[in-house]
JSON list of C-alpha atoms in Angstrom, two decimals:
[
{"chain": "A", "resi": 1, "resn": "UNK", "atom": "CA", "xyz": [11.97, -3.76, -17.05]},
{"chain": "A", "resi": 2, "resn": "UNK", "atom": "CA", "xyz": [11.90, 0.30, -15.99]},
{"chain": "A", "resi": 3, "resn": "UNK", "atom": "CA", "xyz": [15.01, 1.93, -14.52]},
{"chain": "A", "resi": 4, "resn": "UNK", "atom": "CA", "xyz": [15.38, 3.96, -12.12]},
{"chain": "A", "resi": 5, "resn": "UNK", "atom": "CA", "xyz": [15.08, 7.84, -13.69]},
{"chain": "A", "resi": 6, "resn": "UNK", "atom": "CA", "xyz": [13.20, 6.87, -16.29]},
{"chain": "A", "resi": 7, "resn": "UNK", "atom": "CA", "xyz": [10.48, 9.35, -15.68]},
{"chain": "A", "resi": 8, "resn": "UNK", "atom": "CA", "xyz": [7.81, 6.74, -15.00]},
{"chain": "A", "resi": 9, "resn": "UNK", "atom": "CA", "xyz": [4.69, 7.63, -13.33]},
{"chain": "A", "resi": 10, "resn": "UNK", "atom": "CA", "xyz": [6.29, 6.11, -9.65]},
{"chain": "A", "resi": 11, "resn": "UNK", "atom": "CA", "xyz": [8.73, 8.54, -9.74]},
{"chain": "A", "resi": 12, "resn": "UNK", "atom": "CA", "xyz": [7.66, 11.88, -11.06]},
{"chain": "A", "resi": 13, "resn": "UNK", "atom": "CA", "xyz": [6.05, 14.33, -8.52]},
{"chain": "A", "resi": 14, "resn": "UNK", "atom": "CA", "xyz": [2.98, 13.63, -8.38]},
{"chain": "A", "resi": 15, "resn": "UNK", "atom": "CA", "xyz": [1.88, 17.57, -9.33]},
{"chain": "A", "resi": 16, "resn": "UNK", "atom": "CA", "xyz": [3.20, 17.03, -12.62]},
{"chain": "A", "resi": 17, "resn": "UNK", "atom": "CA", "xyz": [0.84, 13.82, -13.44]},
{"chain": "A", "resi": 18, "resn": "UNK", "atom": "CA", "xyz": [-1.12, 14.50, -16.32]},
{"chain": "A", "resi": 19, "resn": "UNK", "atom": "CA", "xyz": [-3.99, 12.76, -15.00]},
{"chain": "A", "resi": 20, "resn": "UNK", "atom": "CA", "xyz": [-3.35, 14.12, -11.45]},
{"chain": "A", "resi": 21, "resn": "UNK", "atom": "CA", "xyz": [-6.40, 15.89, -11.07]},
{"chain": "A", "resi": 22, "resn": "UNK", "atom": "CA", "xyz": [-8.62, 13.22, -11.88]},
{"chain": "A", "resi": 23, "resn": "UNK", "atom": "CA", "xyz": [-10.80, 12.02, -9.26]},
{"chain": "A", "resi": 24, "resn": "UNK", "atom": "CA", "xyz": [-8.32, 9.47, -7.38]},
{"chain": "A", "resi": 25, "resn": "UNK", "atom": "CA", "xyz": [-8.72, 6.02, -8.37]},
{"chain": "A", "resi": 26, "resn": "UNK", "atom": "CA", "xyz": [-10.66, 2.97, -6.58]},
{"chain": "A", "resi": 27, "resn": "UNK", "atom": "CA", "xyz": [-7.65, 0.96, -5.43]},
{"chain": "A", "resi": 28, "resn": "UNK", "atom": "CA", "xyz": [-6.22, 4.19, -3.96]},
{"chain": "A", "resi": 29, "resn": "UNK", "atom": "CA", "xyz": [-9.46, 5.20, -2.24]},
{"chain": "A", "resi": 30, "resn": "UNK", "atom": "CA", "xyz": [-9.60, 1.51, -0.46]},
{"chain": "A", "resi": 31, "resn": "UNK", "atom": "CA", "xyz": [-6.21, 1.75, 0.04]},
{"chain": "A", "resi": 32, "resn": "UNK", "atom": "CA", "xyz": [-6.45, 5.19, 1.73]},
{"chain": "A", "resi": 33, "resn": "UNK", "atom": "CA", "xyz": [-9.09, 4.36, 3.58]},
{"chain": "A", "resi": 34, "resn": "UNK", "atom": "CA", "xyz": [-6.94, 1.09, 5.26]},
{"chain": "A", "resi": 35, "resn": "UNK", "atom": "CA", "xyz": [-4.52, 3.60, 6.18]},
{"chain": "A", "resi": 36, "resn": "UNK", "atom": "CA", "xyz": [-6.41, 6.58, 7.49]},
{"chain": "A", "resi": 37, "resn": "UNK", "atom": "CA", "xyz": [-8.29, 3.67, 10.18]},
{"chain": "A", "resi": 38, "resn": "UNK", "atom": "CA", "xyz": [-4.93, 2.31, 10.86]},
{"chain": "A", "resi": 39, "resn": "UNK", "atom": "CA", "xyz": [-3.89, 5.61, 11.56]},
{"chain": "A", "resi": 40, "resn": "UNK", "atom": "CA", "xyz": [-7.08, 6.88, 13.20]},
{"chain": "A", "resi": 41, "resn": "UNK", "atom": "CA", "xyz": [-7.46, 9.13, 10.63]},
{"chain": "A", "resi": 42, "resn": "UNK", "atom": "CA", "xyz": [-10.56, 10.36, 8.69]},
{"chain": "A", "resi": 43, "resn": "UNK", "atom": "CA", "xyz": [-10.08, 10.05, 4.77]},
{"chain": "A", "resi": 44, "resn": "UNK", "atom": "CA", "xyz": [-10.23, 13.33, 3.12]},
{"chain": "A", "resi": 45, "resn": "UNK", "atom": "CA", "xyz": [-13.35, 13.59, 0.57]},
{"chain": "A", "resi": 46, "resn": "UNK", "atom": "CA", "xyz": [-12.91, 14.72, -3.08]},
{"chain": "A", "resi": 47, "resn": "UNK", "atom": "CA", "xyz": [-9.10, 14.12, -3.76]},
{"chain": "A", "resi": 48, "resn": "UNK", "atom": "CA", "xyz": [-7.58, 14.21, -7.27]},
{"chain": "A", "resi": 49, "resn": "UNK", "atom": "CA", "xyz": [-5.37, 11.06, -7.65]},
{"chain": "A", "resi": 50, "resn": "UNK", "atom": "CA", "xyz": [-2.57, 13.28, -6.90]},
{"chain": "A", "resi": 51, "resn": "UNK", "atom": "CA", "xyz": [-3.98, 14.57, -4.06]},
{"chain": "A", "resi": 52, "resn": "UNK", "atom": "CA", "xyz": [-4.33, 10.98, -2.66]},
{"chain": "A", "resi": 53, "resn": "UNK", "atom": "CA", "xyz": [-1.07, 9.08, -3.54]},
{"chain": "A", "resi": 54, "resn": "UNK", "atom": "CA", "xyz": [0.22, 12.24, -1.67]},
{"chain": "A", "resi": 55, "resn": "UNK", "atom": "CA", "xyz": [-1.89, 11.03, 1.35]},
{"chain": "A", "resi": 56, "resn": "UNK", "atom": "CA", "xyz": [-0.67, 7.66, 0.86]},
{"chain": "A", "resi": 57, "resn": "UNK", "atom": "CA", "xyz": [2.59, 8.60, 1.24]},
{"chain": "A", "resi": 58, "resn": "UNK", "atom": "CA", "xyz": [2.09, 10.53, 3.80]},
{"chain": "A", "resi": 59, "resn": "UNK", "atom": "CA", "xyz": [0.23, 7.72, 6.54]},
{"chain": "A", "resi": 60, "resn": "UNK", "atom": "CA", "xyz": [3.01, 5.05, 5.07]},
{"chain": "A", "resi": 61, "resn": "UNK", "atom": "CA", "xyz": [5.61, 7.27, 6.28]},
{"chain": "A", "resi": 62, "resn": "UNK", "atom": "CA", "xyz": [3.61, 7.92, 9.69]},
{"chain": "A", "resi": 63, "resn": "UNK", "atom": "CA", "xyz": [4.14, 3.88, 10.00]},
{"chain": "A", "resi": 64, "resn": "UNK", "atom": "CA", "xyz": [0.47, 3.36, 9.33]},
{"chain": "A", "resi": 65, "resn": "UNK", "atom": "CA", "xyz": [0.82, 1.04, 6.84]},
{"chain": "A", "resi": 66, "resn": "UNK", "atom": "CA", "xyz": [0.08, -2.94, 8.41]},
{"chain": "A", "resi": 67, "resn": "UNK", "atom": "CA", "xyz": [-0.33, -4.54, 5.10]},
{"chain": "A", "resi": 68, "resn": "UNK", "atom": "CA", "xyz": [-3.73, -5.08, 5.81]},
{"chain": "A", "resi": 69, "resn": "UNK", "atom": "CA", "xyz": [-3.46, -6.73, 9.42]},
{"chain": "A", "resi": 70, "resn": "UNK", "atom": "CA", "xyz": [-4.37, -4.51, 12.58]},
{"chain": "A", "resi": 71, "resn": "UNK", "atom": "CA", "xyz": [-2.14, -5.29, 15.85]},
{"chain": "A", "resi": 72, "resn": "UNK", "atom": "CA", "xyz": [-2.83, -7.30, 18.45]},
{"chain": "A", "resi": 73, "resn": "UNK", "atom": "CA", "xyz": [-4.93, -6.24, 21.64]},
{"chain": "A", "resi": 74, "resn": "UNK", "atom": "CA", "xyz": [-1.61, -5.02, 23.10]},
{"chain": "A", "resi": 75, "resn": "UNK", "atom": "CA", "xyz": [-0.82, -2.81, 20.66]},
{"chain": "A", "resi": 76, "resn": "UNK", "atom": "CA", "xyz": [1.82, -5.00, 19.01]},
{"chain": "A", "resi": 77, "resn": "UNK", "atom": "CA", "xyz": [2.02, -6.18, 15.72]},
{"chain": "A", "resi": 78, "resn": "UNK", "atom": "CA", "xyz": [1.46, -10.34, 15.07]},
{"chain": "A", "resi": 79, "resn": "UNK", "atom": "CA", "xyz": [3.44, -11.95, 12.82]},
{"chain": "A", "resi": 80, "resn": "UNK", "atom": "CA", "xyz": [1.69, -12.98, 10.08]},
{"chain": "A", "resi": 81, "resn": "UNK", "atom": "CA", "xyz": [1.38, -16.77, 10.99]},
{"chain": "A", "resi": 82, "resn": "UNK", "atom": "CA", "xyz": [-0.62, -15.16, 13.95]},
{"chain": "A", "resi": 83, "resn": "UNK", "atom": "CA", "xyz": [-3.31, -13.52, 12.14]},
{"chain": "A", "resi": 84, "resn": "UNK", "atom": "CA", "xyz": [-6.88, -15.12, 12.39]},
{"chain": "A", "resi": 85, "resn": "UNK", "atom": "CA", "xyz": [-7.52, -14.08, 8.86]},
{"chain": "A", "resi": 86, "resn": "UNK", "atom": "CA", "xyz": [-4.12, -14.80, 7.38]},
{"chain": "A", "resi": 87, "resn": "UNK", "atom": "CA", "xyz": [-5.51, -17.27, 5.21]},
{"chain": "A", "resi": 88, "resn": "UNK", "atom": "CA", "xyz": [-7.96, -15.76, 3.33]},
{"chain": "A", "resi": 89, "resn": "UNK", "atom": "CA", "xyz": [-7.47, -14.17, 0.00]},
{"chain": "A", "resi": 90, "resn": "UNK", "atom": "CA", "xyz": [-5.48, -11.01, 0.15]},
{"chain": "A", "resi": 91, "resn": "UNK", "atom": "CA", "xyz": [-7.26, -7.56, 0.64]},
{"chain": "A", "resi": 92, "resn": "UNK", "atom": "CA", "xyz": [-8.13, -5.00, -2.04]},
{"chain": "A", "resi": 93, "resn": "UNK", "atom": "CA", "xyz": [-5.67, -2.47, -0.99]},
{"chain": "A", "resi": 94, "resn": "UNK", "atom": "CA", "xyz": [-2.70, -5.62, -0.37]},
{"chain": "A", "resi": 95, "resn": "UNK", "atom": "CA", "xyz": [-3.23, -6.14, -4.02]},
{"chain": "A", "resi": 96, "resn": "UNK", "atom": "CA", "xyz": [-3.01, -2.74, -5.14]},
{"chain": "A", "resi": 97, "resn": "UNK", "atom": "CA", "xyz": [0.07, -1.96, -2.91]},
{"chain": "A", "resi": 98, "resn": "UNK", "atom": "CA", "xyz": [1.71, -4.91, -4.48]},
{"chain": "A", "resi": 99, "resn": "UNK", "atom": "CA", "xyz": [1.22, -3.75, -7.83]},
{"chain": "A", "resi": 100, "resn": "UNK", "atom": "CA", "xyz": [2.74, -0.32, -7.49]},
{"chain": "A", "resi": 101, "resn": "UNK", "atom": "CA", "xyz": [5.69, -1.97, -5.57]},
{"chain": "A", "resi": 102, "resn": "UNK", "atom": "CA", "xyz": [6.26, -4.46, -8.15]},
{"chain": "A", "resi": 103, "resn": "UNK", "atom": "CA", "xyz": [5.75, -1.66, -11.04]},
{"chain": "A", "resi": 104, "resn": "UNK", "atom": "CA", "xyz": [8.65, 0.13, -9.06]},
{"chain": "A", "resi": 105, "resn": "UNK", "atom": "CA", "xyz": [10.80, -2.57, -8.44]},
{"chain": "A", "resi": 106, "resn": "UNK", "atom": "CA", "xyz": [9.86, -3.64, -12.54]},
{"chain": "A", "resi": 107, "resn": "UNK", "atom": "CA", "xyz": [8.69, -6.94, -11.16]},
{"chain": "A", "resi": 108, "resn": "UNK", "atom": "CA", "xyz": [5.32, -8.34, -12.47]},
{"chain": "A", "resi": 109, "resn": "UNK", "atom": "CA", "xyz": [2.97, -8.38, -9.13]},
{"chain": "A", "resi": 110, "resn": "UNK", "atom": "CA", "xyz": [2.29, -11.49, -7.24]},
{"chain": "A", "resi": 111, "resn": "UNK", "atom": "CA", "xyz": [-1.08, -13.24, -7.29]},
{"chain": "A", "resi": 112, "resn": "UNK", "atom": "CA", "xyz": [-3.64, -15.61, -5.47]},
{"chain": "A", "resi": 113, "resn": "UNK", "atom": "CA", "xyz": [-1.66, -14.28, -2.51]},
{"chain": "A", "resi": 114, "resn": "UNK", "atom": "CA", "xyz": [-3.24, -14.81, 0.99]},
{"chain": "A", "resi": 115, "resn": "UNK", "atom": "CA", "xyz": [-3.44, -12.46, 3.37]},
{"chain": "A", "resi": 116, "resn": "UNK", "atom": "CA", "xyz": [-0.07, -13.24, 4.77]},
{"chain": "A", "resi": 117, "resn": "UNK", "atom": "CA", "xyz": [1.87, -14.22, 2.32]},
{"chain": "A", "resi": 118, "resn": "UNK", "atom": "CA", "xyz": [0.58, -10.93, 0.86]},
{"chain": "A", "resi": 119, "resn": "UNK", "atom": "CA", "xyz": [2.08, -8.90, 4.06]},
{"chain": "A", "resi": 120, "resn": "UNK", "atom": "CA", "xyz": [5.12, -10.89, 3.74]},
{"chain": "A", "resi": 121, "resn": "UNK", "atom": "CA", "xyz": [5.77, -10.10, -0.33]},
{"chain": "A", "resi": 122, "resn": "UNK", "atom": "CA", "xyz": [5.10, -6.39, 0.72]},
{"chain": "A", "resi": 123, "resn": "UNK", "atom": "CA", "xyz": [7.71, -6.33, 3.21]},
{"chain": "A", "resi": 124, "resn": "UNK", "atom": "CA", "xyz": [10.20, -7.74, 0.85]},
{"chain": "A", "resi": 125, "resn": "UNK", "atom": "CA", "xyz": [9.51, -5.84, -2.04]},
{"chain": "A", "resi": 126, "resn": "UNK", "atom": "CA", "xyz": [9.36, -2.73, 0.06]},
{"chain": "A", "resi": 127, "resn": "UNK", "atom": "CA", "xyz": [12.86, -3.82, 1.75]},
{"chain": "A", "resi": 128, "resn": "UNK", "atom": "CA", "xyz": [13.79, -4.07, -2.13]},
{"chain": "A", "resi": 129, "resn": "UNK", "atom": "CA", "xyz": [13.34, -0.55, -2.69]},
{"chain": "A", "resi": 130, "resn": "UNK", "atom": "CA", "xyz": [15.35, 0.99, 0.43]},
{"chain": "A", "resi": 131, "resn": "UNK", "atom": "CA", "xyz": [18.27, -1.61, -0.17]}
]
């Protein structure tokens, strides 16, 4: 299990990432790309993994991040027993979100999540971190 300050790779800035100018990863590019429609955003071509984990941060802080559900026709947010697709298999970018919050929180990640269930363990773990 990581503490906090240990210099892991969730908590240094993320110009100092030896492998920050790589070509971002897939799970971040899917996961980007989930938050840039969210946010009615375009995703930016060509970012460095720093680049994009830096973009990440930036829509999840702009409250674009849904956990992989869009709102209702009214605008509002269904809770997750709601969703037509809750059942199904989490998403891509669910998966890889609940792998870096798990890494932070030093928690393995949870699997053969749906959908739901998926939303719901992000909320937690991401309630985790604040608290």
């Amino acid at each position: 299990m990581k503490a906090q300050g240990d210099g892991s790779a969730a908590e240094k800035d993320s110009a100092q990432w030896v492998t920050g100018g790589e070509a971002m990863t897939g799970p971040q590019a899917s996961y980007l790309e989930t938050l840039a429609h969210q946010a009615g955003e375009k995703v930016p071509e060509g970012l460095s993994k720093a680049q994009a984990s830096d973009e990440i941060e930036r829509l999840q802080s702009s409250g674009a991040d849904r956990s992989g559900e869009s709102p209702g026709p009214d605008g509002v947010e269904r809770p997750t027993d709601e969703w037509v697709t809750g059942e199904e298999p989490m998403t891509g970018p669910q998966a890889s979100y609940l792998e870096t919050l798990a890494q932070q929180a030093g928690t393995d990640p949870p699997t053969g999540l749906t959908k739901s269930q998926a939303s719901r363990a992000i909320d937690e773990l991401q309630a985790q971190a604040k608290g």
